[in-house]
Structure formats: structure tokens, C-alpha cells
Coordinates of C-alpha atoms in Angstrom, one line a residue:
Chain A
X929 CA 17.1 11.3 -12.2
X930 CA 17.6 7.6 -13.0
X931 CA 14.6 7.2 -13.6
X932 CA 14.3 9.6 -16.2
X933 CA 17.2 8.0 -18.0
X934 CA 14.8 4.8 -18.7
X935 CA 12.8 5.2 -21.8
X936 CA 9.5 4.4 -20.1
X937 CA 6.2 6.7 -19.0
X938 CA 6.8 8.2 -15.6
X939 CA 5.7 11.2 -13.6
X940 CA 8.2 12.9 -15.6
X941 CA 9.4 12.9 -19.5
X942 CA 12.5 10.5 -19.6
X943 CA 16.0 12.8 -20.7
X944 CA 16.5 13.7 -23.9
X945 CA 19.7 12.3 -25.8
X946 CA 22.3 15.3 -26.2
X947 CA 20.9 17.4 -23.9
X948 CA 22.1 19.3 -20.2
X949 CA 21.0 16.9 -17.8
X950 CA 18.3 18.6 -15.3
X951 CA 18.3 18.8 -12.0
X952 CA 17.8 21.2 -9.2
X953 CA 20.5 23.8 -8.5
X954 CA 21.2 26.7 -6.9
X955 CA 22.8 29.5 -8.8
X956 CA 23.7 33.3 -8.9
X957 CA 22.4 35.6 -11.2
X958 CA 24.7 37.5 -13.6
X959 CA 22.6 39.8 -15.5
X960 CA 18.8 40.0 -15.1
X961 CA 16.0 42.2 -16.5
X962 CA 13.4 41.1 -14.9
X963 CA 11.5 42.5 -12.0
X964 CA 12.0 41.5 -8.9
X965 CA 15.7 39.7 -10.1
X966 CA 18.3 41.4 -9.8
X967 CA 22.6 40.6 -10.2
X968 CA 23.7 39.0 -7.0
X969 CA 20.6 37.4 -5.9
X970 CA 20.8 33.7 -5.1
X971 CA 18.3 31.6 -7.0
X972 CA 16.9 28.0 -7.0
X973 CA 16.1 26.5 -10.3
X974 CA 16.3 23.3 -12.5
X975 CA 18.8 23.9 -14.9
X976 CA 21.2 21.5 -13.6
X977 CA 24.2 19.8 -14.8
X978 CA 26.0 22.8 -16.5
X979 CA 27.7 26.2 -15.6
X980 CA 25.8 28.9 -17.0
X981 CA 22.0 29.1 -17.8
X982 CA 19.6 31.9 -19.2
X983 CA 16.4 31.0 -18.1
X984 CA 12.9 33.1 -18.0
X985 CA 11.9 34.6 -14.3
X986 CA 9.5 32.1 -13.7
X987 CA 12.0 29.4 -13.9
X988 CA 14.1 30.5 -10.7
X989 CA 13.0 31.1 -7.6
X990 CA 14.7 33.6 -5.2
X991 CA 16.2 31.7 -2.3
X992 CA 13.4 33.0 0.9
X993 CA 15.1 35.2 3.4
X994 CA 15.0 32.3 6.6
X995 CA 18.5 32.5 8.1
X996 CA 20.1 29.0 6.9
X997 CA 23.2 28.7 4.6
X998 CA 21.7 28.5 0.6
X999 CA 23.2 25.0 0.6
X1000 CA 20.3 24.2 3.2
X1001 CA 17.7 24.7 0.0
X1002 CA 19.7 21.9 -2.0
X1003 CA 19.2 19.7 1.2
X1004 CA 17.1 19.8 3.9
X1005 CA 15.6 22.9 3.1
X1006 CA 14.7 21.7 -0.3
X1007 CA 13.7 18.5 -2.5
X1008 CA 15.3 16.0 0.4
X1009 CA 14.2 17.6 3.5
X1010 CA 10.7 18.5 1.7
X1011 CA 10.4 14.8 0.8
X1012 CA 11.5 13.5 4.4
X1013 CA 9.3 15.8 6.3
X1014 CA 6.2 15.2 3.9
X1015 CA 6.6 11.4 3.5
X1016 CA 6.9 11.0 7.0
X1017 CA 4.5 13.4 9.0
X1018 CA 1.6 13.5 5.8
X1019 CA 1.7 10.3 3.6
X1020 CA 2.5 7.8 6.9
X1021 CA 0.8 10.4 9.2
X1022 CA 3.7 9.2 12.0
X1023 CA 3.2 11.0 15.3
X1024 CA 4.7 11.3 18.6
X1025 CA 5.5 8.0 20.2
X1026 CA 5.3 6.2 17.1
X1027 CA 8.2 3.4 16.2
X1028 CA 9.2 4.5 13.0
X1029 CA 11.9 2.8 10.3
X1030 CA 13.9 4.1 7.5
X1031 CA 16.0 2.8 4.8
X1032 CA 19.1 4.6 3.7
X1033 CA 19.3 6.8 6.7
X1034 CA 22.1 7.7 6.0
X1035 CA 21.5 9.6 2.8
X1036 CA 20.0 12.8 2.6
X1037 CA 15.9 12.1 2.2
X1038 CA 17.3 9.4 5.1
X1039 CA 19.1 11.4 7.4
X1040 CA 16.4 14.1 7.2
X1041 CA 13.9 11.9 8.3
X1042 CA 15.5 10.3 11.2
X1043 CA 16.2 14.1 12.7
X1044 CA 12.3 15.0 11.8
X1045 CA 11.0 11.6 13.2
X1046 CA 13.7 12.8 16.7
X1047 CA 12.4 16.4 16.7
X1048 CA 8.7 15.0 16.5
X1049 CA 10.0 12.6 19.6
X1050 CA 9.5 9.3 17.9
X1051 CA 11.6 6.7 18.2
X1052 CA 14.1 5.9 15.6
X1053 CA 15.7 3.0 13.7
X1054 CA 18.0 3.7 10.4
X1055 CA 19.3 0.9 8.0
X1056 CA 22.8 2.1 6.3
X1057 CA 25.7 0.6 4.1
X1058 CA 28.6 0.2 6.8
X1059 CA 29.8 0.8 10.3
X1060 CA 30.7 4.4 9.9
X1061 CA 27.3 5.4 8.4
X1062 CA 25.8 3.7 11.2
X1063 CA 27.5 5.9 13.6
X1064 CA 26.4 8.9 11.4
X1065 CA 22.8 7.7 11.8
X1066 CA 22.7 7.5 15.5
X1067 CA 24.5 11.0 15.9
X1068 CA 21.9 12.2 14.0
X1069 CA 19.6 11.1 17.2
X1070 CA 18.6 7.7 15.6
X1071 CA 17.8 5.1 18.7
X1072 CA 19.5 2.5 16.6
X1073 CA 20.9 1.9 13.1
X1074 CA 21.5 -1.4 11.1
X1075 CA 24.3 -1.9 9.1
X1076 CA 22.3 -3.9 6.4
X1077 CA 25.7 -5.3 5.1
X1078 CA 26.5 -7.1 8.1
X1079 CA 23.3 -9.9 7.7
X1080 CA 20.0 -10.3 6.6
X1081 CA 18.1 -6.8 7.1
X1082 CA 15.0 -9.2 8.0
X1083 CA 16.6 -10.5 10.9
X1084 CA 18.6 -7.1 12.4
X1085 CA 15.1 -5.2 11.7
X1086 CA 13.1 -7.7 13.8
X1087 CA 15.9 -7.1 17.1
X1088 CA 16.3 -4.0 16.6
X1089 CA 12.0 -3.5 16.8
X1090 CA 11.1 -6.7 18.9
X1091 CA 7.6 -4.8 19.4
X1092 CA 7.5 -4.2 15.6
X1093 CA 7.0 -0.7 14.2
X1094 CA 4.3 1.8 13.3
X1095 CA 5.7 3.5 10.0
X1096 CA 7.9 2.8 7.4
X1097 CA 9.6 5.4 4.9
X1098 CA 10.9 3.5 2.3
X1099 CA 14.1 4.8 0.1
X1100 CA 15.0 1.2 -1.2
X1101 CA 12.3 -1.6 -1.4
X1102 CA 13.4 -5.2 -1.7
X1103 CA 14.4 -6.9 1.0
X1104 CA 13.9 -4.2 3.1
X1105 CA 10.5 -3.6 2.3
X1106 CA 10.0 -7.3 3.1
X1107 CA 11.4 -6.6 6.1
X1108 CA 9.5 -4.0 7.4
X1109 CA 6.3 -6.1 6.2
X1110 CA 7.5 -8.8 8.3
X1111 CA 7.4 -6.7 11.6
X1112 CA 4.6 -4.3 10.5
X1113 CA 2.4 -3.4 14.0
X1114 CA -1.3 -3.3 13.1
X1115 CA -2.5 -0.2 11.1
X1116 CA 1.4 0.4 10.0
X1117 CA 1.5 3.4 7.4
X1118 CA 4.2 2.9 4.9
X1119 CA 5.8 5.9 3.2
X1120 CA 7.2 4.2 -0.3
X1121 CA 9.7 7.1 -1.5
X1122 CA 12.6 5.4 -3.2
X1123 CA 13.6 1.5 -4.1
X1124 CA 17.0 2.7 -4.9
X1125 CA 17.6 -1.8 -5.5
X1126 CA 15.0 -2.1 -8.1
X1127 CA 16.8 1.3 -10.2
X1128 CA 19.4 -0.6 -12.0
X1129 CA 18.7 -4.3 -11.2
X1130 CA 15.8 -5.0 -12.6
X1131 CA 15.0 -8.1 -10.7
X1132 CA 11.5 -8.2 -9.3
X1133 CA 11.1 -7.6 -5.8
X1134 CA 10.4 -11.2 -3.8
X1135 CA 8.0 -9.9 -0.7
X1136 CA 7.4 -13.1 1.3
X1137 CA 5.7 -11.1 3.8
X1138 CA 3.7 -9.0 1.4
X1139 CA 0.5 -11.1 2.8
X1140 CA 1.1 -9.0 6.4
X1141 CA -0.4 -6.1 5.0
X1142 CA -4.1 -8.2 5.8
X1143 CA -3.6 -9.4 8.9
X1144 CA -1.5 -5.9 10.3
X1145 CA -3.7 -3.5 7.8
X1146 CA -0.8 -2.2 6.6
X1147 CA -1.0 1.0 4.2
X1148 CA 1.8 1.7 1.6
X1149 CA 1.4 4.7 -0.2
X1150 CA 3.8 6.2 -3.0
X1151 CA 4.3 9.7 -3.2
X1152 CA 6.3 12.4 -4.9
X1153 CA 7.3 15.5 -3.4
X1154 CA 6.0 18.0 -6.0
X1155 CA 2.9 16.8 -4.5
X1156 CA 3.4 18.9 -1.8
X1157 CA 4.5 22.0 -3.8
X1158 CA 1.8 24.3 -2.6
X1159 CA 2.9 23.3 1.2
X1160 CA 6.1 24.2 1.1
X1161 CA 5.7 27.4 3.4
X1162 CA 4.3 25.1 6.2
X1163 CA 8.0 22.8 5.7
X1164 CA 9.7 26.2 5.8
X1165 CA 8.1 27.3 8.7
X1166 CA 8.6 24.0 10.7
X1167 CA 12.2 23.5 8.9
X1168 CA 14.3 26.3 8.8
X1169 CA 14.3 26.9 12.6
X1170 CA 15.5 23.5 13.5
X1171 CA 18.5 24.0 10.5
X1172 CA 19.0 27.4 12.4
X1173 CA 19.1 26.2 15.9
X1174 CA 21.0 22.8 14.7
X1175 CA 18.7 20.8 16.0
X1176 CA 18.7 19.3 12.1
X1177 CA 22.2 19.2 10.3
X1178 CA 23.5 17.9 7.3
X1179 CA 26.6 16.3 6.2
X1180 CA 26.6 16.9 2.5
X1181 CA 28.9 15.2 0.6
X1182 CA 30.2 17.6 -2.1
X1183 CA 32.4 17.3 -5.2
X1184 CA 34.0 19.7 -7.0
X1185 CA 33.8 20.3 -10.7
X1186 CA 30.9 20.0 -13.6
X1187 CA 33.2 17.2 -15.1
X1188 CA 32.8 14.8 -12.1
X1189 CA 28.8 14.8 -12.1
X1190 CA 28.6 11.5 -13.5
X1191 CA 31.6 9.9 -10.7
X1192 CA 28.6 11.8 -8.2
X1193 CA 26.0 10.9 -9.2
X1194 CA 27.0 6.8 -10.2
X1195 CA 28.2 7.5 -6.6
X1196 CA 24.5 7.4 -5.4
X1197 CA 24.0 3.7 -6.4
X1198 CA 26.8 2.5 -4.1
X1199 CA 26.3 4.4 -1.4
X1200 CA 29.6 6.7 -1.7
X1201 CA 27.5 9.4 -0.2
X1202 CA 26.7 10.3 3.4
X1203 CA 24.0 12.9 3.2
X1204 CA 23.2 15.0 0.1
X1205 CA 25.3 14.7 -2.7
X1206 CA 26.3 17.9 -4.2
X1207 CA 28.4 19.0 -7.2
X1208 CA 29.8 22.2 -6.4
X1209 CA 31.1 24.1 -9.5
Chain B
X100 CA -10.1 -20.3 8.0
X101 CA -6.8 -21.7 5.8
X102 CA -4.8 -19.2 7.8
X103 CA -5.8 -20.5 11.0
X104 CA -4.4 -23.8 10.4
X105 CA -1.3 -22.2 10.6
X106 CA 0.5 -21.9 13.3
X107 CA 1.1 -18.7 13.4
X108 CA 0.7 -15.3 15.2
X109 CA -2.3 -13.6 13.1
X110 CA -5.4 -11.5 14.0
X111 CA -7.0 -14.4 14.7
X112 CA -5.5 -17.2 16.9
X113 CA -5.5 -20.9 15.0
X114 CA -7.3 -23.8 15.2
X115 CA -6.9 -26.1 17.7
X116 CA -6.3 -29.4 16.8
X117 CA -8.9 -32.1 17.8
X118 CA -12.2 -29.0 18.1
X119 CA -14.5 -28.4 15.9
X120 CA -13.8 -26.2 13.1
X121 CA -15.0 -22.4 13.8
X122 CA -16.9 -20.3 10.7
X123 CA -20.0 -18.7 10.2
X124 CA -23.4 -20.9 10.1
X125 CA -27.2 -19.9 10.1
X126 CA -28.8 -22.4 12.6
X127 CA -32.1 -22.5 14.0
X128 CA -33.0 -22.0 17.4
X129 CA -34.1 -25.8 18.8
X130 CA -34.2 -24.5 22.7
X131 CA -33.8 -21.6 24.4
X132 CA -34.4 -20.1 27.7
X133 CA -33.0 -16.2 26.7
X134 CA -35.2 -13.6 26.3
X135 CA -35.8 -12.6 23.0
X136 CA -34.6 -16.5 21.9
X137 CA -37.0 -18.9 20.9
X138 CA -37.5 -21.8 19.2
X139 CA -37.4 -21.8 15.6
X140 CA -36.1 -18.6 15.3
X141 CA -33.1 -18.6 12.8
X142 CA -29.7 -17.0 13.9
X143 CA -26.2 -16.0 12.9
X144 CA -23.5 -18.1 15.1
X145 CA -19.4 -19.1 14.1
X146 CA -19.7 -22.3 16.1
X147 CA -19.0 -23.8 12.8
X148 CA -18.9 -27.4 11.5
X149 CA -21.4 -29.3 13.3
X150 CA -24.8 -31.0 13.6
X151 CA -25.7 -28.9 17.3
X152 CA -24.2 -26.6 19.3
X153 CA -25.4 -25.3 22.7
X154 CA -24.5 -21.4 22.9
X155 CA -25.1 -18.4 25.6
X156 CA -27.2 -16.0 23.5
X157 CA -24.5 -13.4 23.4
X158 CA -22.9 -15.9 21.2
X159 CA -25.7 -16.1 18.4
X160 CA -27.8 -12.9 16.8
X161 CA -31.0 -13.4 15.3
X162 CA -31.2 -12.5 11.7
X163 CA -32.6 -9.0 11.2
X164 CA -35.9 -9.1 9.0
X165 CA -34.6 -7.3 6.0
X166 CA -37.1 -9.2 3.2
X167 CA -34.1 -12.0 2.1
X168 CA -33.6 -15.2 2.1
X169 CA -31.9 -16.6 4.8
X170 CA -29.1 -17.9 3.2
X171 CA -27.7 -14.1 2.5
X172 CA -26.9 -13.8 5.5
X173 CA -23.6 -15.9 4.7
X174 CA -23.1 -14.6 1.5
X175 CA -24.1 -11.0 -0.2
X176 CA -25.9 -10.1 3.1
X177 CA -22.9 -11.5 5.4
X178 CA -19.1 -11.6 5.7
X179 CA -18.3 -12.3 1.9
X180 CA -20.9 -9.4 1.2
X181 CA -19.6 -6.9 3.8
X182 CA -16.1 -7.4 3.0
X183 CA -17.0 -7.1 -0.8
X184 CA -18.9 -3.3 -0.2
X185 CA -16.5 -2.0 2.6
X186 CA -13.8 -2.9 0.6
X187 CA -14.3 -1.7 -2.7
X188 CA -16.8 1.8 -1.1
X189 CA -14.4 2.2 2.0
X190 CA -10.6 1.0 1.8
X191 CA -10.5 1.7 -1.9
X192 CA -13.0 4.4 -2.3
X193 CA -14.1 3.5 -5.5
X194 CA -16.7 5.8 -6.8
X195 CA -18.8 6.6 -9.9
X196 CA -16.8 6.3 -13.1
X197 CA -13.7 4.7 -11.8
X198 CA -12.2 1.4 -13.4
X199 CA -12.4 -1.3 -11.1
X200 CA -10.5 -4.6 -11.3
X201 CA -11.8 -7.6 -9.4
X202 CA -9.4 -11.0 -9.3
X203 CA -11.4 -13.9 -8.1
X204 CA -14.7 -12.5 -9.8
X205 CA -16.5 -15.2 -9.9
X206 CA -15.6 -16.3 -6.1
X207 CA -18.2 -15.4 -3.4
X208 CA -16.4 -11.5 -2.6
X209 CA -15.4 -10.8 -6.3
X210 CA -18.6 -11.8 -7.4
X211 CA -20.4 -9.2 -4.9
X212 CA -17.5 -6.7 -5.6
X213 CA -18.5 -6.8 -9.5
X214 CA -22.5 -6.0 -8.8
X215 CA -21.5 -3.3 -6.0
X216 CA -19.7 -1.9 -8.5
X217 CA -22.4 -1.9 -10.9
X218 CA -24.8 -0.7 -8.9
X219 CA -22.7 2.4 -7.9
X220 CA -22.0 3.2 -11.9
X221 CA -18.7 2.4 -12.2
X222 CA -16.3 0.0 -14.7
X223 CA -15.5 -3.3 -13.7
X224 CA -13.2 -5.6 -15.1
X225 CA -13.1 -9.1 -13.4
X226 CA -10.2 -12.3 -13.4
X227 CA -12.0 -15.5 -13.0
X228 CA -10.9 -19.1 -13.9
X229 CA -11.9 -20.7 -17.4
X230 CA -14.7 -19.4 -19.4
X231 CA -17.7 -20.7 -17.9
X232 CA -16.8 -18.5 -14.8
X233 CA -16.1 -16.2 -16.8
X234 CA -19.7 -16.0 -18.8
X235 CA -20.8 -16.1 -15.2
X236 CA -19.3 -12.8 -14.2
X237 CA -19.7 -11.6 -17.0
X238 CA -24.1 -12.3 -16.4
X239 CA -23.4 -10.4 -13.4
X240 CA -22.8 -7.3 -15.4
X241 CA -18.9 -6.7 -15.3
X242 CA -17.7 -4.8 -19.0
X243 CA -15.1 -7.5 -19.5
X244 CA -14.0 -10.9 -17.6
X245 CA -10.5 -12.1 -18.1
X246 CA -9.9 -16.0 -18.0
X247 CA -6.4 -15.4 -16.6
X248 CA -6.0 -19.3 -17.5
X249 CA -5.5 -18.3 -20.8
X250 CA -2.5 -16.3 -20.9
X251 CA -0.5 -14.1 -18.6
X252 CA -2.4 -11.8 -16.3
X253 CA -0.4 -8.9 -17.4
X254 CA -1.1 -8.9 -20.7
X255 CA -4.8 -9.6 -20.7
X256 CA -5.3 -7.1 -17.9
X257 CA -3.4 -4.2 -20.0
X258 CA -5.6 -4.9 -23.5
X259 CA -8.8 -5.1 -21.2
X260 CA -8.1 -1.7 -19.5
X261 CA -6.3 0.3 -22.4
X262 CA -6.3 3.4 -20.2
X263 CA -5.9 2.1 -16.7
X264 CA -7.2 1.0 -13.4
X265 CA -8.5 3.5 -10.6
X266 CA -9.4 0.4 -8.6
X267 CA -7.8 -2.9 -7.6
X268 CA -9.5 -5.3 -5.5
X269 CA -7.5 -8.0 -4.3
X270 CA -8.4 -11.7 -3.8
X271 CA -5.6 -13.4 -5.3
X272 CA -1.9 -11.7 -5.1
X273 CA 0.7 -12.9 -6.8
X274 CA 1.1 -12.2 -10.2
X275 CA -2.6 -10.6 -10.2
X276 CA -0.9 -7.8 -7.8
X277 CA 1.8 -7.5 -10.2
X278 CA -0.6 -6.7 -13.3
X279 CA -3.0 -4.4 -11.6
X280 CA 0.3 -2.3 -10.2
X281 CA 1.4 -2.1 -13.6
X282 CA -1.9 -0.5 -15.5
X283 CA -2.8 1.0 -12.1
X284 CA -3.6 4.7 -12.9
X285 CA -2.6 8.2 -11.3
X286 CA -3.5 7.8 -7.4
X287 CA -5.1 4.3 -7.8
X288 CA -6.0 2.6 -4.8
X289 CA -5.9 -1.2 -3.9
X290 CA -7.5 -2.6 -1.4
X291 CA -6.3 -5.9 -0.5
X292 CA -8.6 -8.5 1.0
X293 CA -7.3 -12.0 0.3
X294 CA -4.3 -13.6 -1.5
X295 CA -5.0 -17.0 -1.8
X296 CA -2.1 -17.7 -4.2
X297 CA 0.2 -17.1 -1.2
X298 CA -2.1 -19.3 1.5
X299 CA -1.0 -22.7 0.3
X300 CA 2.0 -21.9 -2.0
X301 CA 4.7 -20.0 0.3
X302 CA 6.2 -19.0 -3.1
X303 CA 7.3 -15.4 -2.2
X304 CA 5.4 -12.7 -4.5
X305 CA 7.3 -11.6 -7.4
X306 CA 6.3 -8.1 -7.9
X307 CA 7.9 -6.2 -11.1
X308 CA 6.0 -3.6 -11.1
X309 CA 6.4 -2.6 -7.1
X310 CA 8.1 0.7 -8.1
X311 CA 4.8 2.0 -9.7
X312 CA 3.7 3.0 -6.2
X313 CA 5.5 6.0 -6.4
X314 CA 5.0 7.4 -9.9
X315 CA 1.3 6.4 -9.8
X316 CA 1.1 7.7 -6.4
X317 CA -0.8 4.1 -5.5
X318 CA -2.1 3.4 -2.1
X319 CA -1.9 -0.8 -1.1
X320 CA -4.4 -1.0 1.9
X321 CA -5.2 -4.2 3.8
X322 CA -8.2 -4.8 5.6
X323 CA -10.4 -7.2 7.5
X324 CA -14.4 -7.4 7.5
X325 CA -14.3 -7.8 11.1
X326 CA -13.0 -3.7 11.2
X327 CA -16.3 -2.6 9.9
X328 CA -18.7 -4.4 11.7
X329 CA -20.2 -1.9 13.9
X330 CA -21.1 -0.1 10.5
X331 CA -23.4 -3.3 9.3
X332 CA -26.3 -1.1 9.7
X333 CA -25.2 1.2 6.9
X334 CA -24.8 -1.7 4.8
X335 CA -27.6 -3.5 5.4
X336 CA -29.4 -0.3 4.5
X337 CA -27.8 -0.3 0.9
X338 CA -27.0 -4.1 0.0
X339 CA -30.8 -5.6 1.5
X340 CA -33.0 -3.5 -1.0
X341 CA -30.6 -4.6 -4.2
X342 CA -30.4 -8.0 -3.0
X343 CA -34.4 -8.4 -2.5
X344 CA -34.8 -6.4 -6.1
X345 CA -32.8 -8.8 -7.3
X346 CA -30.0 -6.0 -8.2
X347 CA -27.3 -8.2 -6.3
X348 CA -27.8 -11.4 -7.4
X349 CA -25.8 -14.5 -5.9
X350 CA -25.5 -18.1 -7.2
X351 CA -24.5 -20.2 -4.2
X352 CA -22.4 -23.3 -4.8
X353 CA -24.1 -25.9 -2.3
X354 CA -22.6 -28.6 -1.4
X355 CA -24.7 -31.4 1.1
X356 CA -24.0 -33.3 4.5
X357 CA -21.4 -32.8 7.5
X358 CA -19.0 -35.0 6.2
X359 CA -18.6 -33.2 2.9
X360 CA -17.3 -30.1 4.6
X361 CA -13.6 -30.8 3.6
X362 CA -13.9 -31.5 0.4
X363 CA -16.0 -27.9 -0.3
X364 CA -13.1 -26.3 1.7
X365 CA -10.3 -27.6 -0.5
X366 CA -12.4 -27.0 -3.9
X367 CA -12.2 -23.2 -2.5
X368 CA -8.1 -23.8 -3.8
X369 CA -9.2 -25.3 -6.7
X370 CA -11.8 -22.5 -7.7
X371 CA -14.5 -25.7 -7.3
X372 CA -17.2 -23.1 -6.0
X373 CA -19.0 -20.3 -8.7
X374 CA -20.2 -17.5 -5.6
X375 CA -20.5 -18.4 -1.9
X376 CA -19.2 -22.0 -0.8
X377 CA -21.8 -23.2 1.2
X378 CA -22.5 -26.3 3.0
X379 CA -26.3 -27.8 3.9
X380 CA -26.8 -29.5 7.2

């Protein structure tokens, strides 16, 4: 979404000025003539930032009958959870034993892929803002977590892995991709998702290790999770027990109120969230 | 060989101090008591920068007669060739129709890169130094040669490749990187070889346009010759008949004597050498 508010050529059209901002919601219909639609139901769509909506059928998507709370389909049933388990199991192809790093762990595409990577019995190491996110990182099953505020992440990353790691999913390049370059093991597969630094700073990202990915054959791909739209019944199938049985929770942060959007989502950028921020209206 | 005079952990350990310098050499067989060794026949060795070396036969392989000269055997035929067609074929992918970009054109991997490319019917764009170079990659049948002496990589990159690159092939890093990440096209691959702005510099790599890794979907892949070598047969197969047609052309720098062995090593920072660096005994 801050992306789309930089007038540049994306993935997707930047926002228009004067418009509802979009974004993906969940909301209940009111009055439906469609097929298949009826008052009541519970639907997922893109609508976003506003109360009331009429949208065509095909632009909502009935929430799938598979025993979480709807909220899960705003999380880790949905855009975050899609984009943890994808990134992490497809585009960096991390298996079973395999020493895996994420950035931002403790936010929602974060905190998803820490519980994935523990379900898939890897071992874990988070980088969050603060002591107490750090403690929600490793009760989340994380082996260790790095409070990335308390010194260079460079030098925390390399004790926390002194045998270096196999993947890294990346939610906020810099010097935390640098970082991860620096302790890369051979054939490392990085997952680039976010570079939540490089949204509003501007300043180019200085990678004094970038030269590892030679000598480790490093691969860093980039990926989007509508890339993985047609697979989504394989994520349900694999997801929505673990949400069921709690083996993967959330800790959303929610806000009340349409009018306090903008305090959530400027919230995003200094890490006033644990888990997914929602806006509940 | 410039990395191994660091002293650091790579996949290669460094040079020792005071011993000859390692690196592939064609010698000729003076003595020989191995089976399938005899005098005068010419082989493949890394015992380097010398006049003589005495070697167990597992140590030396005897060229295979594929109708060359030689002399390809450390060039098109040999590590700068091999890393040149597994590289751009294998890491990167690059296939019929894609737009390739080649830093270090002219150079002894770019300059096989560009006529690989060629041959397999793609669009190759190529970075060289100064305009001689550039006529000579250019003779090797590249669409366009930038002289990135000449102005900022970015810029002449974007007006050379209006629509994009499919393909990066890296020799240089740095600022080259930068450029081909931001004209790199939907699911672009780069595969990265060689940054020889970063061996002697240790200026870290500003990288603006990092962030296009996830809208472009791009995938960075590092990669070592030495990885494909139990595949030479396969590329023998394809790069000997273009090489003896005279479809893969090279044009050697040669420099004479022993002694003269630094100075062609450090004219490789300088861009001193057009193709393969070479040196006569």
C-alpha cells in the first residue's frame, strides 16, 4: 500500500488522488442479488478503507467454510499467512532442518513465517524492534530473536547463527539484508518480500557483503503473493488446521474506527504493531 | 585469483605467501612415466606461474581433440568459456528472444557471453570501457555496446534497452547491478559471476534500485564455473563446432615472458586486456 502511493510503475497502478484507499477487507453483505450471495454471508474483498461498498459478485469472495475465526482470512489465513507460507516453503524452497532467518518477525508476514518454518521443524531466528517483541517472537516457537535496536543486526545475526543460515525471508532489506549476505551458508535461498527501510527513506541500500552471493551461490528472488493465487487451496489445506489446532496463532493488533486508518497504518513504519494490523469498523 | 590474496574464508582457500601462484596453464608433456602420458602431448594443469612443474597425472588432463587451437582451452573452450555458457544458458536461463545485458563485454567471459548469446538468437546489449572496446564487441555481433565511460550506467543502459532486460550477466557490480535492476523486466534473471568493482575497492555497493526484486519478481543467482564441471561434455559438444566454424570467435590479449605475469594481472583492473588475458611462456 505504500507503494502504490509513489507515482511510479509497479506491479500495481499507484492510488488515485480523492479516491477510497483499497485494500483487503472482510465484510458482511447487506443486500445481494446475486446467486450464490446472499444477506449475512461473510465476504473477503478489496474495497478497503471505507464502511459500505456495492461491488459486483466477482469482486467478493465468500469466506470458505474451514473452522477458523473470519479474522484468520485478514491474517494468517489470508494475504500475510499466504505470503509467509509461499515465500518461505516455494520461492526459498526451506525444508526440514534448514537454518532459516526472518526480518520483522514480529509482524504479521513475520510472525507467520517463524510458526510455518517451527511447524515444518526448522530452526528459527527472528529480528524485531524491542524487548517485548522479541519475547513475542520466541513464544511464537522462534529458537532465538534479535532485538535489532540493541546493536548492529550484522553482528547479533552472526551469534545468533555461528554456522550461518540456509534461507532468508526478507520483510526489510538494508542492513539486514547485508546481514544475512554476510552469514549466507552455500546454496542460501533468499526470499525478498518487503524492504519495509527503503519505503520512505529513500537512501540506497549499502550491501558490503553483496559479493557473498559468488562465493555462497546465494539465490534472492522477489515475489508477490498474487503469484500464488491459483494455490491458495494447497495454503488452506496445510493452514487452516494448524490456526484450528493453535499450533499457529496471531496477535493482531486492531484499531477501532475508519477515522484512525491513517494513525494504523503510519503505525506500520514504526513498528507500533505486533502481528497484523487491523482496523476494525 | 584477486580473491585469493585475501585473507579470507572463500570457496577457495588463499594464496600462500612465498608459492607459486596457482591458475590455469596449457603445458606440454616434457616426461612422463603414466600411462596414457607422453611426451609432447599438451595438457590442461593449475600449477600456474611457472617455467616447469613436475605433476602426478591426476593433476593434468590431456586436451580432448575437439579440432581447436590449443589456446581455447583457456579461453572460449576453458573456464572463461564455461563460465560464460553455463552462466548465461543455466543460472540465468536465457533463451531465444530474451534481452541480454553483458557488463565487461569486451573481457574474456563477456566477450564469450555476447557470441553465446548470438548464437542462441537472442538480444545482447554489452558495457565495455572506451570505444575501441566497444567497436570490438560490437564486431562480435552484440545490437548495441555501451561505453559506460561516457556517462552514467543507468541512463545509457535505459535508452539502449527502451523496453527492458530479461537477462543480466554480471562481471562488474556496483553501479552496473544497480542499472540492470532498474530496467530489469517482469521475472528477469541475473546471474552473477564476477564483481570486480568490489575486488579492490571495498566501497560497499550502493544499490537504488534493490527493491525492484519484488515488483519485477527478479531472481539474483551466484555461481561458480567449478559447479558445472562434470557437465563440460555438454559444452564441449555445443561451444567446439562454433569455435572451429569460427561462430565464437576470441581475440586473445598476449602478453610474453614469466616475469611479465604481474603486470597482465593488474591490467585485468585496468581493463588493459580486449578477450582472454593470456600469458606466453
Amino acid at each position: 500500500m505504500r507503494g502504490r502511493m509513489n507515482d511510479v510503475k509497479s506491479y500495481v497502478p499507484p492510488f488515485a488522488l480523492d479516491a477510497p484507499m483499497e485494500g483487503g477487507a472482510i465484510g458482511e453483505v447487506v443486500e445481494s442479488r446475486a446467486d450464490g450471495l446472499k444477506a449475512g454471508d461473510k465476504v473477503l474483498h478489496m474495497a478497503g478503507w471505507r464502511d459500505e461498498a456495492v461491488l459486483p459478485a466477482s469482486a467478493v469472495t465468500v469466506l470458505p467454510n474451514l473452522g477458523v475465526d473470519p479474522q484468520a482470512f485478514l491474517g494468517n489465513l489470508g494475504l500475510t499467512g499466504g505470503t509467509a507460507y509461499f515465500g518461505l516453503l516455494d520461492v526459498a524452497q526451506a525444508k526440514e532442518g534448514d537454518i532459516v532467518f526472518v526480518s520483522a518477525a514480529g509482524g504479521a508476514v513475520g510472525s507467520a513465517v517463524v510458526q510455518i518454518a517451527k511447524a515444518k521443524r526448522m530452526t528459527v531466528i527472528g529480528s524485531a524492534r524491542g524487548a517485548e517483541k522479541c519475547d513475542f517472537v520466541r513464544s511464537l516457537g522462534a529458537d532465538a530473536a534479535i532485538d535489532y535496536t540493541a546493536g548492529p543486526i550484522a553482528k547479533s545475526l552472526a551469534a545468533a547463527a555461528p554456522t550461518g543460515i540456509d534461507v532468508y525471508f526478507d520483510n526489510v532489506g538494508g542492513d539486514h539484508l547485508d546481514a544475512a549476505l554476510a552469514v549466507a551458508r552455500r546454496d542460501a535461498r533468499f526470499a525478498i518480500c518487503g524492504m519495509i527501510d527503503a519505503y520512505n527513506g529513500g537512501q540506497p541500500s549499502a550491501l558490503r557483503y553483496i559479493m557473498r552471493v559468488i562465493s555462497a551461490r546465494i539465490r534472492i528472488q522477489g515475489f508477490i503473493f498474487t503469484d500464488f493465487m491459483a494455490r491458495m487451496p494447497e495454503f488452506y489445506a496445510e493452514m487452516a488446521p494448524w490456526i484450528a489446532s493453535g499450533q499457529v496463532k496471531s496477535r493482531d493488533t486492531i484499531v477501532e474506527g475508519l477515522e484512525r486508518m491513517p494513525e494504523a497504518f503510519l503505525g506500520l513504519f514504526e513498528g507500533a504493531n505486533t502481528g497484523k494490523m487491523l482496523v476494525k469498523l
